PDB file of C-alpha atoms in Angstrom:
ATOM      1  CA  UNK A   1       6.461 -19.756 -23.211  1.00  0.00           C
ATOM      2  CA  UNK A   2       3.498 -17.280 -23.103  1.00  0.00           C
ATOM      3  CA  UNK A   3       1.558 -17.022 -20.327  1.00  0.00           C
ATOM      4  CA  UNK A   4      -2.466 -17.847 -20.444  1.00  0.00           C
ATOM      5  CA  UNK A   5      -4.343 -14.613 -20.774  1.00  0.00           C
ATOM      6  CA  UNK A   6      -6.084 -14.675 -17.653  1.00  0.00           C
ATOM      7  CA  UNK A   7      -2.930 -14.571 -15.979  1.00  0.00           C
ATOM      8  CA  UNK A   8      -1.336 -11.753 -17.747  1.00  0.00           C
ATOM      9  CA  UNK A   9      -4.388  -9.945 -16.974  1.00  0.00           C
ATOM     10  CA  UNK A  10      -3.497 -10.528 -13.190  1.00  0.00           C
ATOM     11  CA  UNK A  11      -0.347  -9.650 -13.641  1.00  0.00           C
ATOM     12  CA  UNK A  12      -0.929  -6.645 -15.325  1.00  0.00           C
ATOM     13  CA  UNK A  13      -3.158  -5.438 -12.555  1.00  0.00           C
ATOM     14  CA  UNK A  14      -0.954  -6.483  -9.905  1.00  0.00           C
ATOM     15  CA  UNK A  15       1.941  -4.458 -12.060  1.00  0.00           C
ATOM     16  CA  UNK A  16      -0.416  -1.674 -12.485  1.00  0.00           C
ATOM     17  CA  UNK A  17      -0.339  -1.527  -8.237  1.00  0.00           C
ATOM     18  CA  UNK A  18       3.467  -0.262  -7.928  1.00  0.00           C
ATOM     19  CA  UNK A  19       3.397   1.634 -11.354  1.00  0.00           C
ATOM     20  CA  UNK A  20       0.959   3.503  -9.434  1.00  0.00           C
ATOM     21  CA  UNK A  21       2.117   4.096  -6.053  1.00  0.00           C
ATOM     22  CA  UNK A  22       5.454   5.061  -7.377  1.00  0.00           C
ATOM     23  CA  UNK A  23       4.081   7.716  -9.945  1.00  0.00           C
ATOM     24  CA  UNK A  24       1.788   9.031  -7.224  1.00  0.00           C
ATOM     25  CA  UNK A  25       4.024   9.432  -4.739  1.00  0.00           C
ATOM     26  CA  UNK A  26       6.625  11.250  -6.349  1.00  0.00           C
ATOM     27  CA  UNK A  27       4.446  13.809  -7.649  1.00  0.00           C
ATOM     28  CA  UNK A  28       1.899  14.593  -5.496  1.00  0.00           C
ATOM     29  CA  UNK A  29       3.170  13.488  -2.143  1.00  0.00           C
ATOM     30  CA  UNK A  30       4.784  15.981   0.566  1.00  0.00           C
ATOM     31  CA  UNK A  31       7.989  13.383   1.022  1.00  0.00           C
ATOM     32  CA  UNK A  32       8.995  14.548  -2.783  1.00  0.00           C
ATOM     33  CA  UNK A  33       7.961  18.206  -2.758  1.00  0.00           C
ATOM     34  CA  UNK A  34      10.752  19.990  -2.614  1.00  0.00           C
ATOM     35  CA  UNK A  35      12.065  18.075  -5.121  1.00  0.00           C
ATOM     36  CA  UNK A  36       8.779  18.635  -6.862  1.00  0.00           C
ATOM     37  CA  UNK A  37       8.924  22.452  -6.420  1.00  0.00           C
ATOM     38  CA  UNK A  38      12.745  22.440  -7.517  1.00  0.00           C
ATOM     39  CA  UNK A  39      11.723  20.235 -10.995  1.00  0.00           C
ATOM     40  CA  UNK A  40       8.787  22.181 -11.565  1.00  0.00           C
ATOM     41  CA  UNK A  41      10.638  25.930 -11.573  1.00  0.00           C
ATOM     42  CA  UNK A  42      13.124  24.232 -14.246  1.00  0.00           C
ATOM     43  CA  UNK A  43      10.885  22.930 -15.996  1.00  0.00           C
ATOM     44  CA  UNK A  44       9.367  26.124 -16.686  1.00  0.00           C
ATOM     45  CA  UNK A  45      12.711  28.548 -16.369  1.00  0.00           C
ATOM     46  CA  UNK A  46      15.055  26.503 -18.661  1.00  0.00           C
ATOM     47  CA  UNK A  47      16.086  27.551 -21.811  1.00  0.00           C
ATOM     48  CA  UNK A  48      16.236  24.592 -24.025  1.00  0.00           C
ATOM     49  CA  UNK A  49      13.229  22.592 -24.460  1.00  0.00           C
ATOM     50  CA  UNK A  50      14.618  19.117 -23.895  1.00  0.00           C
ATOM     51  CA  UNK A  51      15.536  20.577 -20.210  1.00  0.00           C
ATOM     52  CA  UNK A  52      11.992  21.987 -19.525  1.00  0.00           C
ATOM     53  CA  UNK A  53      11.323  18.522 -20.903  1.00  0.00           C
ATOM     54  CA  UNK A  54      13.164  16.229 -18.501  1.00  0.00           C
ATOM     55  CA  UNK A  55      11.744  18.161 -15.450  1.00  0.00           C
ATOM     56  CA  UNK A  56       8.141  18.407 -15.934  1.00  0.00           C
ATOM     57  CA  UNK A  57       8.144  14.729 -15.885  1.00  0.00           C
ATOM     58  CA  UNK A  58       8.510  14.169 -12.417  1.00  0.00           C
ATOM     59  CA  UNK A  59       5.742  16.858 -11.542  1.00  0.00           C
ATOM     60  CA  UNK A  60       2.765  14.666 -14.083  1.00  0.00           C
ATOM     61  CA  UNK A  61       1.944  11.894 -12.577  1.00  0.00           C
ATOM     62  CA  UNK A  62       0.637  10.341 -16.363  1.00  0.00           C
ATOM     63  CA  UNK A  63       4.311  11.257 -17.672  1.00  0.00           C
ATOM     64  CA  UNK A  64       6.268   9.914 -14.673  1.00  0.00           C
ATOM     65  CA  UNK A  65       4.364   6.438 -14.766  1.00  0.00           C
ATOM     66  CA  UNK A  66       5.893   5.970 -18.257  1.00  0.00           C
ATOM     67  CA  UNK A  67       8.859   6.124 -17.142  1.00  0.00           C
ATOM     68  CA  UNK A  68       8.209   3.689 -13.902  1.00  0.00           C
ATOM     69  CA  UNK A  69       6.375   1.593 -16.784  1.00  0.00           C
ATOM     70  CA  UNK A  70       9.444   1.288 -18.772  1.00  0.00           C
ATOM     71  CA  UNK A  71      11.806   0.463 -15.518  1.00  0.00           C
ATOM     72  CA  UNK A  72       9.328  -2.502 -14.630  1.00  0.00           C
ATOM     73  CA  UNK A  73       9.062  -4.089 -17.473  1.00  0.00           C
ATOM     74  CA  UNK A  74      12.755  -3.996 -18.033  1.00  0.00           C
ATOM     75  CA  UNK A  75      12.689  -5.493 -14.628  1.00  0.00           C
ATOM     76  CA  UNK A  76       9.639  -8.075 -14.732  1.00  0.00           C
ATOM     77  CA  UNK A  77      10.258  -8.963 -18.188  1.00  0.00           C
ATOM     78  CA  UNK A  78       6.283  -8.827 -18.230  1.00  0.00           C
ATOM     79  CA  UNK A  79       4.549  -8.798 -21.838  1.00  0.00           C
ATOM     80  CA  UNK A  80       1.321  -9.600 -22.814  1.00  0.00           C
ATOM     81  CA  UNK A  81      -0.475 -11.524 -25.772  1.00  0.00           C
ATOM     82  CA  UNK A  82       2.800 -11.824 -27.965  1.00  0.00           C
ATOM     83  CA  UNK A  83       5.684 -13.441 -27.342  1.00  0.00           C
ATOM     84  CA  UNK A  84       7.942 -10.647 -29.012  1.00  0.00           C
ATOM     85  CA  UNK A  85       8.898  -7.137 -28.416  1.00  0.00           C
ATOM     86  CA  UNK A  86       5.063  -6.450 -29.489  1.00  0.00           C
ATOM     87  CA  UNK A  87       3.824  -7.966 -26.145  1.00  0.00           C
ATOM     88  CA  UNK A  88       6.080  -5.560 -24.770  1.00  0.00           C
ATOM     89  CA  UNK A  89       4.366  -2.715 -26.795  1.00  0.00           C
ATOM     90  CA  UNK A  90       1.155  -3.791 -25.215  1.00  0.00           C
ATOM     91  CA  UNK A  91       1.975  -4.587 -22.039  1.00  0.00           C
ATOM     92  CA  UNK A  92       4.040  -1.069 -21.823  1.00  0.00           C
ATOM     93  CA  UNK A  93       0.665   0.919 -22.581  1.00  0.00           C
ATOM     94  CA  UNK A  94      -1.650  -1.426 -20.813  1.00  0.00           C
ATOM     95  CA  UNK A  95       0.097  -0.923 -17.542  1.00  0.00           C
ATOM     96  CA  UNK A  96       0.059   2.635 -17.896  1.00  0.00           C
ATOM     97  CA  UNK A  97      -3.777   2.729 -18.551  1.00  0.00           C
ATOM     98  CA  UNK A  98      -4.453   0.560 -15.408  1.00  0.00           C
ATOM     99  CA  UNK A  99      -2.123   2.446 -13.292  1.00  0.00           C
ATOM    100  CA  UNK A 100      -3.593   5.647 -14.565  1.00  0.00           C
ATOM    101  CA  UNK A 101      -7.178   4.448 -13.327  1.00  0.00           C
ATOM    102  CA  UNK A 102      -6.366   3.575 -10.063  1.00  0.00           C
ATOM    103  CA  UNK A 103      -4.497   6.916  -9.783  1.00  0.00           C
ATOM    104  CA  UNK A 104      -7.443   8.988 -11.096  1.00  0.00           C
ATOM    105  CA  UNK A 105      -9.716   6.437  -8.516  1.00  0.00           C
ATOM    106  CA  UNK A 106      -7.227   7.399  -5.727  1.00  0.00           C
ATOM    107  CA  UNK A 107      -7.361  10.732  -6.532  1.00  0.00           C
ATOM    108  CA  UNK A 108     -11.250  11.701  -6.560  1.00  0.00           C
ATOM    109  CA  UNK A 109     -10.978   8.924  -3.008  1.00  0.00           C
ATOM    110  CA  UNK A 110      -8.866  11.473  -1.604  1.00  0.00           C
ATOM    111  CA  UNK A 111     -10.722  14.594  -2.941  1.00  0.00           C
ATOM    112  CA  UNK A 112     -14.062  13.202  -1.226  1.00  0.00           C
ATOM    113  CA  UNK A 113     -12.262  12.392   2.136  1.00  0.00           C
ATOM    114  CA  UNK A 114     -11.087  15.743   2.266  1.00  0.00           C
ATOM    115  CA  UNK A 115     -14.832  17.251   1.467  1.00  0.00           C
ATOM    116  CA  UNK A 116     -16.077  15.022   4.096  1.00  0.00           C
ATOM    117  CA  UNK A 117     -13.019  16.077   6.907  1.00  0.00           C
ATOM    118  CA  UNK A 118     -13.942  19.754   6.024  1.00  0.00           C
ATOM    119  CA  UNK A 119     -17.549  19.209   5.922  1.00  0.00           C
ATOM    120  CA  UNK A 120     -17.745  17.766   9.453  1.00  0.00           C
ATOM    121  CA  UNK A 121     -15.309  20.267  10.861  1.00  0.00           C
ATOM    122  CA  UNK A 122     -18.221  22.849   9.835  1.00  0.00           C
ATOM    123  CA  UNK A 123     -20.885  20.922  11.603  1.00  0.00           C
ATOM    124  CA  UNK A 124     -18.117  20.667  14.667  1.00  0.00           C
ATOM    125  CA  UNK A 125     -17.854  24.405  14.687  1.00  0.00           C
ATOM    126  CA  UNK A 126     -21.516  25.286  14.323  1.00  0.00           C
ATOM    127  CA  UNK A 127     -22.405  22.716  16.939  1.00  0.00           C
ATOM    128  CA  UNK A 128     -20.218  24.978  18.666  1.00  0.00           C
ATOM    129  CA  UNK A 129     -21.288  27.752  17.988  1.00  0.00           C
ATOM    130  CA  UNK A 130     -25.173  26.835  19.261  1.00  0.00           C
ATOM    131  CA  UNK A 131     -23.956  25.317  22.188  1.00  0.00           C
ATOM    132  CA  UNK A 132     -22.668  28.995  23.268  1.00  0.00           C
ATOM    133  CA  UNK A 133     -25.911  30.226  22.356  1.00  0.00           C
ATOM    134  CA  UNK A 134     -27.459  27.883  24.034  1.00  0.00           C
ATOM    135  CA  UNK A 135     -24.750  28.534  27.176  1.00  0.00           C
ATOM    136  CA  UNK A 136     -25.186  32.473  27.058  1.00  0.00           C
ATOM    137  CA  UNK A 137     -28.958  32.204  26.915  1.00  0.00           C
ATOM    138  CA  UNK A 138     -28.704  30.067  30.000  1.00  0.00           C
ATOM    139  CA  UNK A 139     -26.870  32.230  31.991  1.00  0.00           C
ATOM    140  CA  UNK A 140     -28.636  35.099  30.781  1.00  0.00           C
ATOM    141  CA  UNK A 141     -31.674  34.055  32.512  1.00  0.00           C
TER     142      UNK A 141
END
């Protein structure tokens, strides 16, 4: 029985949520980086291209969510608008486009957090910086 649409379209945002925290987290997080590092040097020093292949996928975060796509549906069972291996055709690339949003969203989230940490540690240091000014001038007089 298919589901109603507006509950496929929950489900494939729910769906989206672990497609995404899995594909971000082993390629850009520091639990996975050696593993990262290691993948990435074969993926560039192998000599056959199916190798190179195989281990640049875990260092994209786009090309590693296929793969986390695939392994969830095959899990969930999840397909949308057709009962038939099309709905899994749809729901395949459909969770991949909403977990490659929210990636891209968590990704320019963490980009401004980090402007913002490093902005205020420059106010820290010149509020610092005055207050010795303002300390030797004391002193000074």
């Amino acid at each position: 029985m298919q589901m109603e649409l507006t509950h496929q379209v929950i489900t494939l945002f729910l769906l989206a949520l672990p497609v995404a925290c899995i594909a971000w987290t082993v390629t850009h997080e520091e639990i996975f980086r050696e593993t990262r590092e290691f993948c990435k040097r074969k993926s560039e020093e192998c000599s056959k291209l199916y190798q190179r292949k195989f281990f640049y996928l875990f260092t994209c975060e786009y090309c590693f969510s296929h793969y986390v796509t695939l392994f969830l549906l095959l899990l969930t069972g999840f397909k949308m608008v057709y009962d038939d291996g099309r709905g899994y055709i749809i729901s395949f690339f459909a969770l991949v486009w909403i977990a490659n949003i929210y990636m891209t969203a968590f990704g320019i989230l963490r980009q401004m957090l980090k402007v913002e940490k490093l902005e205020g540690n420059l106010k820290d240091n010149e509020w610092h910086e005055v207050k010795e000014e303002i300390d030797l001038e004391d002193k000074n007089k």
